[in-house]
Short mmCIF file of C-alpha atoms and ligand atoms in Angstrom, two decimals:
data_model
loop_
_atom_site.label_atom_id
_atom_site.label_comp_id
_atom_site.label_asym_id
_atom_site.label_seq_id
_atom_site.Cartn_x
_atom_site.Cartn_y
_atom_site.Cartn_z
CA UNK A 1 72.39 -8.23 106.50
CA UNK A 2 73.24 -8.17 102.77
CA UNK A 3 72.82 -5.45 100.18
CA UNK A 4 69.06 -5.69 98.89
CA UNK A 5 70.79 -7.33 95.25
CA UNK A 6 72.92 -9.94 96.35
CA UNK A 7 71.32 -10.52 99.94
CA UNK A 8 69.37 -13.93 100.98
CA UNK A 9 65.57 -13.34 99.31
CA UNK A 10 67.83 -11.93 96.02
CA UNK A 11 65.82 -12.65 93.19
CA UNK A 12 62.50 -13.39 95.49
CA UNK A 13 59.03 -12.51 96.08
CA UNK A 14 57.20 -12.23 99.32
CA UNK A 15 53.46 -12.05 100.60
CA UNK A 16 53.47 -11.00 104.21
CA UNK A 17 49.87 -10.66 105.62
CA UNK A 18 49.63 -7.52 108.62
CA UNK A 19 52.75 -5.81 107.95
CA UNK A 20 51.39 -2.74 108.12
CA UNK A 21 52.25 -2.62 111.74
CA UNK A 22 54.23 -5.60 114.21
CA UNK A 23 55.97 -7.19 113.15
CA UNK A 24 54.22 -7.90 110.05
CA UNK A 25 55.91 -4.51 109.05
CA UNK A 26 59.61 -5.98 110.34
CA UNK A 27 58.88 -8.91 109.12
CA UNK A 28 58.53 -6.92 104.71
CA UNK A 29 61.65 -5.24 106.43
CA UNK A 30 64.13 -7.34 106.97
CA UNK A 31 62.76 -9.69 103.85
CA UNK A 32 63.22 -6.31 101.18
CA UNK A 33 66.54 -5.56 103.32
CA UNK A 34 68.01 -9.22 102.35
CA UNK A 35 66.56 -8.10 98.69
CA UNK A 36 62.84 -9.46 98.31
CA UNK A 37 59.49 -7.65 96.54
CA UNK A 38 56.84 -7.72 99.09
CA UNK A 39 53.61 -7.77 99.15
CA UNK A 40 52.16 -6.06 102.53
CA UNK A 41 48.53 -7.06 103.19
CA UNK A 42 47.46 -4.69 105.19
CA UNK A 43 43.02 -4.06 107.08
CA UNK A 44 43.43 -0.55 107.84
CA UNK A 45 45.87 1.40 108.39
CA UNK A 46 46.97 2.58 104.38
CA UNK A 47 49.16 5.33 105.46
CA UNK A 48 51.02 3.17 107.19
CA UNK A 49 51.02 1.31 104.71
CA UNK A 50 51.81 3.43 102.24
CA UNK A 51 55.10 4.87 104.28
CA UNK A 52 56.47 1.32 104.71
CA UNK A 53 56.13 0.81 101.03
CA UNK A 54 57.45 4.61 100.31
CA UNK A 55 60.12 3.92 103.10
CA UNK A 56 61.74 0.18 101.28
CA UNK A 57 61.51 1.78 97.74
CA UNK A 58 63.38 4.84 99.21
CA UNK A 59 66.75 1.84 100.50
CA UNK A 60 66.19 0.17 96.92
CA UNK A 61 63.58 -2.30 97.15
CA UNK A 62 60.64 -3.31 95.28
CA UNK A 63 56.90 -3.08 97.03
CA UNK A 64 53.48 -3.30 96.87
CA UNK A 65 51.01 -2.53 99.50
CA UNK A 66 47.53 -3.57 98.98
CA UNK A 67 43.97 -3.84 101.49
CA UNK A 68 43.29 -7.33 101.83
CA UNK A 69 41.14 -8.67 105.26
CA UNK A 70 42.13 -11.78 106.00
CA UNK A 71 38.29 -12.60 106.85
CA UNK A 72 37.71 -12.71 103.34
CA UNK A 73 40.00 -15.36 101.52
CA UNK A 74 39.41 -14.06 98.40
CA UNK A 75 40.64 -10.44 99.01
CA UNK A 76 43.93 -12.64 100.18
CA UNK A 77 44.25 -14.58 97.10
CA UNK A 78 43.74 -11.00 95.36
CA UNK A 79 47.32 -9.63 97.03
CA UNK A 80 47.86 -13.11 96.28
CA UNK A 81 47.08 -12.43 92.80
CA UNK A 82 48.76 -8.90 92.68
CA UNK A 83 51.60 -10.16 94.06
CA UNK A 84 52.15 -12.67 91.58
CA UNK A 85 51.14 -10.38 88.63
CA UNK A 86 53.17 -7.29 89.65
CA UNK A 87 56.58 -9.21 90.57
CA UNK A 88 56.56 -12.28 88.48
CA UNK A 89 56.46 -15.35 91.07
CA UNK A 90 55.40 -16.28 94.59
CA UNK A 91 58.48 -17.44 97.54
CA UNK A 92 57.17 -16.85 100.75
CA UNK A 93 54.30 -16.68 102.90
CA UNK A 94 54.76 -14.64 105.48
CA UNK A 95 51.12 -14.00 107.31
CA UNK A 96 51.16 -11.87 110.58
CA UNK A 97 48.04 -10.63 110.99
CA UNK A 98 46.11 -10.75 113.80
CA UNK A 99 44.50 -9.76 116.05
CA UNK A 100 44.36 -10.36 120.42
CA UNK A 101 40.98 -11.73 122.61
CA UNK A 102 40.86 -11.44 126.23
CA UNK A 103 37.04 -12.63 127.84
CA UNK A 104 35.82 -14.89 130.18
CA UNK A 105 34.14 -17.86 129.82
CA UNK A 106 30.35 -16.58 130.56
CA UNK A 107 31.34 -13.58 128.50
CA UNK A 108 32.21 -14.94 124.78
CA UNK A 109 30.05 -15.27 123.10
CA UNK A 110 29.19 -16.89 119.60
CA UNK A 111 30.55 -13.86 117.86
CA UNK A 112 34.01 -13.60 119.83
CA UNK A 113 34.10 -16.81 118.75
CA UNK A 114 33.33 -16.83 114.68
CA UNK A 115 35.70 -12.86 114.80
CA UNK A 116 38.48 -14.35 116.67
CA UNK A 117 38.97 -17.80 114.64
CA UNK A 118 38.52 -16.13 111.25
CA UNK A 119 41.27 -13.84 111.48
CA UNK A 120 43.65 -15.99 113.57
CA UNK A 121 43.15 -19.69 112.18
CA UNK A 122 41.35 -19.13 109.03
CA UNK A 123 42.52 -16.14 108.33
CA UNK A 124 45.71 -18.20 107.54
CA UNK A 125 44.34 -21.83 106.49
CA UNK A 126 43.43 -19.58 104.14
CA UNK A 127 45.80 -17.60 103.46
CA UNK A 128 48.26 -21.16 102.56
CA UNK A 129 45.36 -22.67 100.24
CA UNK A 130 46.35 -19.31 97.24
CA UNK A 131 49.12 -18.94 98.19
CA UNK A 132 50.70 -22.54 98.10
CA UNK A 133 48.83 -22.82 94.63
CA UNK A 134 51.40 -19.67 93.16
CA UNK A 135 54.65 -21.66 94.63
CA UNK A 136 57.55 -24.63 93.34
CA UNK A 137 59.63 -25.96 94.69
CA UNK A 138 61.86 -24.71 97.42
CA UNK A 139 57.93 -22.66 98.42
CA UNK A 140 58.27 -21.61 102.47
CA UNK A 141 55.46 -20.70 104.03
CA UNK A 142 55.38 -19.74 107.29
CA UNK A 143 52.23 -18.76 109.89
CA UNK A 144 52.07 -16.68 113.96
CA UNK A 145 51.57 -18.52 116.22
CA UNK A 146 51.73 -17.46 119.65
CA UNK A 147 53.28 -18.46 123.75
CA UNK A 148 49.72 -18.00 123.89
CA UNK A 149 49.13 -21.17 122.29
CA UNK A 150 51.09 -23.31 125.06
CA UNK A 151 51.05 -21.16 128.94
CA UNK A 152 47.86 -21.03 129.89
CA UNK A 153 46.76 -16.89 130.85
CA UNK A 154 43.15 -16.27 132.73
CA UNK A 155 40.69 -15.61 129.61
CA UNK A 156 42.80 -16.09 126.94
CA UNK A 157 41.03 -19.18 125.84
CA UNK A 158 39.89 -18.00 122.58
CA UNK A 159 42.99 -16.44 121.62
CA UNK A 160 45.02 -19.09 122.98
CA UNK A 161 43.09 -21.84 120.69
CA UNK A 162 43.44 -20.39 118.05
CA UNK A 163 46.92 -19.62 117.56
CA UNK A 164 46.97 -23.35 118.77
CA UNK A 165 44.95 -25.01 116.05
CA UNK A 166 47.86 -22.77 113.76
CA UNK A 167 50.30 -25.48 114.85
CA UNK A 168 48.17 -28.70 115.01
CA UNK A 169 47.70 -26.52 110.64
CA UNK A 170 51.22 -26.39 110.06
CA UNK A 171 52.11 -30.16 111.15
CA UNK A 172 48.91 -31.91 109.05
CA UNK A 173 49.82 -29.66 106.25
CA UNK A 174 54.00 -29.99 106.18
CA UNK A 175 52.79 -33.29 104.78
CA UNK A 176 51.18 -32.74 101.72
CA UNK A 177 52.91 -29.38 101.25
CA UNK A 178 56.18 -30.94 101.15
CA UNK A 179 55.67 -33.43 98.97
CA UNK A 180 56.20 -30.64 95.97
CA UNK A 181 59.46 -29.37 98.19
CA UNK A 182 57.17 -26.27 100.28
CA UNK A 183 57.66 -26.08 103.61
CA UNK A 184 55.70 -24.47 106.04
CA UNK A 185 56.04 -23.64 109.69
CA UNK A 186 54.79 -21.36 112.02
CA UNK A 187 56.84 -19.13 114.57
CA UNK A 188 55.21 -18.68 117.97
CA UNK A 189 56.92 -14.74 119.12
CA UNK A 190 56.58 -14.57 123.22
CA UNK A 191 55.82 -10.59 124.36
CA UNK A 192 56.66 -7.60 121.74
CA UNK A 193 56.85 -4.58 121.89
CA UNK A 194 53.71 -3.01 119.09
CA UNK A 195 50.32 -1.93 118.97
CA UNK A 196 49.34 -5.29 120.68
CA UNK A 197 51.08 -5.37 122.84
CA UNK A 198 50.56 -1.71 124.72
CA UNK A 199 47.20 -3.32 124.51
CA UNK A 200 47.44 -6.42 126.07
CA UNK A 201 50.14 -7.30 128.01
CA UNK A 202 48.62 -6.65 131.11
CA UNK A 203 46.34 -8.98 130.35
CA UNK A 204 48.89 -12.25 130.94
CA UNK A 205 49.40 -11.09 134.17
CA UNK A 206 47.57 -13.20 136.73
CA UNK A 207 43.95 -10.54 138.44
CA UNK A 208 45.42 -10.96 141.34
CA UNK A 209 48.80 -9.01 140.50
CA UNK A 210 47.44 -6.45 138.03
CA UNK A 211 47.35 -3.94 140.74
CA UNK A 212 50.04 -4.70 143.00
CA UNK A 213 53.11 -5.07 140.56
CA UNK A 214 53.89 -2.84 137.41
CA UNK A 215 54.68 -4.98 134.18
CA UNK A 216 58.20 -3.97 133.57
CA UNK A 217 58.42 -5.93 137.03
CA UNK A 218 56.11 -9.00 136.21
CA UNK A 219 57.82 -9.59 132.86
CA UNK A 220 61.35 -9.17 134.66
CA UNK A 221 60.61 -12.39 136.42
CA UNK A 222 58.71 -14.69 135.00
CA UNK A 223 61.22 -14.15 131.19
CA UNK A 224 64.41 -15.06 131.14
CA UNK A 225 65.32 -11.74 129.36
CA UNK A 226 63.03 -10.11 131.36
CA UNK A 227 61.83 -7.80 128.71
CA UNK A 228 59.36 -7.48 125.73
CA UNK A 229 60.75 -8.82 122.58
CA UNK A 230 61.02 -5.96 119.61
CA UNK A 231 59.76 -7.35 116.13
CA UNK A 232 63.17 -6.80 114.14
CA UNK A 233 64.18 -9.65 116.74
CA UNK A 234 61.62 -11.57 115.89
CA UNK A 235 61.35 -10.58 112.55
CA UNK A 236 64.80 -12.29 111.99
CA UNK A 237 63.02 -16.46 112.62
CA UNK A 238 60.37 -15.28 110.03
CA UNK A 239 63.72 -14.71 107.54
CA UNK A 240 65.43 -18.14 109.33
CA UNK A 241 62.28 -20.04 108.02
CA UNK A 242 61.92 -18.61 105.12
CA UNK A 243 65.41 -18.48 103.60
CA UNK A 244 67.50 -21.47 102.30
CA UNK A 245 68.76 -21.88 105.33
CA UNK A 246 65.46 -23.46 106.26
CA UNK A 247 65.24 -26.24 103.82
CA UNK A 248 64.72 -28.53 106.01
CA UNK A 249 63.14 -27.32 108.51
CA UNK A 250 58.75 -27.87 107.96
CA UNK A 251 56.12 -28.88 110.64
CA UNK A 252 57.21 -27.45 113.19
CA UNK A 253 56.83 -24.31 115.88
CA UNK A 254 59.94 -22.39 116.95
CA UNK A 255 59.12 -20.54 119.90
CA UNK A 256 60.88 -17.19 120.53
CA UNK A 257 60.00 -15.96 123.47
CA UNK A 258 63.16 -14.77 125.73
CA UNK A 259 62.72 -17.51 128.08
CA UNK A 260 59.05 -17.02 128.89
CA UNK A 261 57.96 -19.05 132.39
N1 NAP B 1 52.71 -9.02 120.22
C1 NAP B 1 53.20 -9.97 120.77
O1 NAP B 1 53.55 -9.85 121.73
C2 NAP B 1 52.64 -10.82 119.95
C3 NAP B 1 52.99 -11.97 120.75
C4 NAP B 1 52.21 -13.64 120.32
C5 NAP B 1 51.56 -13.03 119.15
N2 NAP B 1 51.10 -12.12 118.29
C6 NAP B 1 51.24 -12.36 116.51
O2 NAP B 1 52.20 -12.15 116.25
C7 NAP B 1 51.36 -11.49 114.79
C8 NAP B 1 51.05 -9.55 115.10
O3 NAP B 1 50.79 -8.97 116.22
P1 NAP B 1 51.41 -8.04 115.71
O4 NAP B 1 51.34 -7.29 117.85
O5 NAP B 1 52.72 -7.00 115.34
O6 NAP B 1 49.81 -7.40 116.45
P2 NAP B 1 49.31 -5.24 115.47
O7 NAP B 1 50.21 -4.29 116.51
O8 NAP B 1 47.95 -4.74 116.82
O9 NAP B 1 49.51 -5.68 114.39
C9 NAP B 1 48.45 -6.33 113.97
C10 NAP B 1 48.53 -6.36 111.95
O10 NAP B 1 47.74 -7.24 111.82
C11 NAP B 1 46.12 -6.15 110.48
N3 NAP B 1 45.32 -6.58 110.81
C12 NAP B 1 45.27 -6.90 111.47
N4 NAP B 1 43.37 -7.77 111.67
C13 NAP B 1 43.69 -7.78 110.03
C14 NAP B 1 42.59 -8.53 109.21
N5 NAP B 1 41.61 -9.05 109.39
N6 NAP B 1 43.10 -8.42 108.15
C15 NAP B 1 44.65 -8.46 107.33
N7 NAP B 1 45.17 -7.89 108.32
C16 NAP B 1 44.88 -7.76 109.89
C17 NAP B 1 46.86 -5.63 110.86
O11 NAP B 1 46.34 -4.03 109.81
P3 NAP B 1 45.96 -2.38 110.35
O12 NAP B 1 46.96 -2.35 110.38
O13 NAP B 1 45.24 -2.47 108.54
O14 NAP B 1 44.62 -2.53 111.21
C18 NAP B 1 48.68 -5.03 111.15
O15 NAP B 1 49.12 -4.70 109.88
C19 NAP B 1 49.82 -11.52 115.51
O16 NAP B 1 49.55 -12.72 114.16
C20 NAP B 1 49.81 -11.84 117.62
O17 NAP B 1 48.47 -12.52 116.75
C21 NAP B 1 51.90 -10.42 118.36
#
């Protein structure tokens, strides 16, 4: 990786939603390491977000953090406008904020549906709307789907379908944004070692296997690489889609799942 001054994102400005922890934090760090000024949005973990901003600044980067719950599009708009007013432009949106959900059909409530789709789907659409308003030709938008969008898992209907909608979103928005020279793609991560995975990974196992097979063994049976990803490995995919190297890629979802089968 080149230094902060000479990297692929030198002189560019990125907004990362869900940047306080996990994949989003790794994306923010990667973009900053390659020269971007980064505005990090978070929902509740201000200390983590501030610590990341301090670490990026200590490495010579430019960063800020702002509370911005993507469930409220006006907060997302405020984050994006703050990035533009502080850093002067907007080149990259990495939309990483997301929440998990497991629940059997009979237990899903309308409130569950609204919460899961509001953050994972609606939140990403309005992040695109507000970011695109500030982008020029060459703008890059990267949303977050999941391997779950294309794999059947017990009791995962809400989360998986909210993420599947994101894949259709990038496909359809690519047409209108492409006319302005802006690309939009998604990353579909597989299991990645974050707080979300620590809290939910066992849910991916078939219920009849949960008690008899440790998660690590299950992962080694169902993944070509046999392990969870590190957030930094997934962040490399966001950085690729956000870079000029991906200038002819739009409307697509890049699966980074370690060969999950
Ligand atoms: N980890 C995996 O195995 C995996 C696999 C496939 C897809 N994904 C997707 O990858 C993305 C990142 O996941 P992760 O594993 O890094 O999750 P995580 O460790 O749980 O971190 C979630 C991040 O999203 C933020 N966030 C949650 N709800 C938000 C809201 N309403 N508004 C703004 N920010 C919000 C959190 O902010 P706070 O810190 O302030 O709470 C945090 O920064 C998500 O979209 C997730 O669905 C993850």
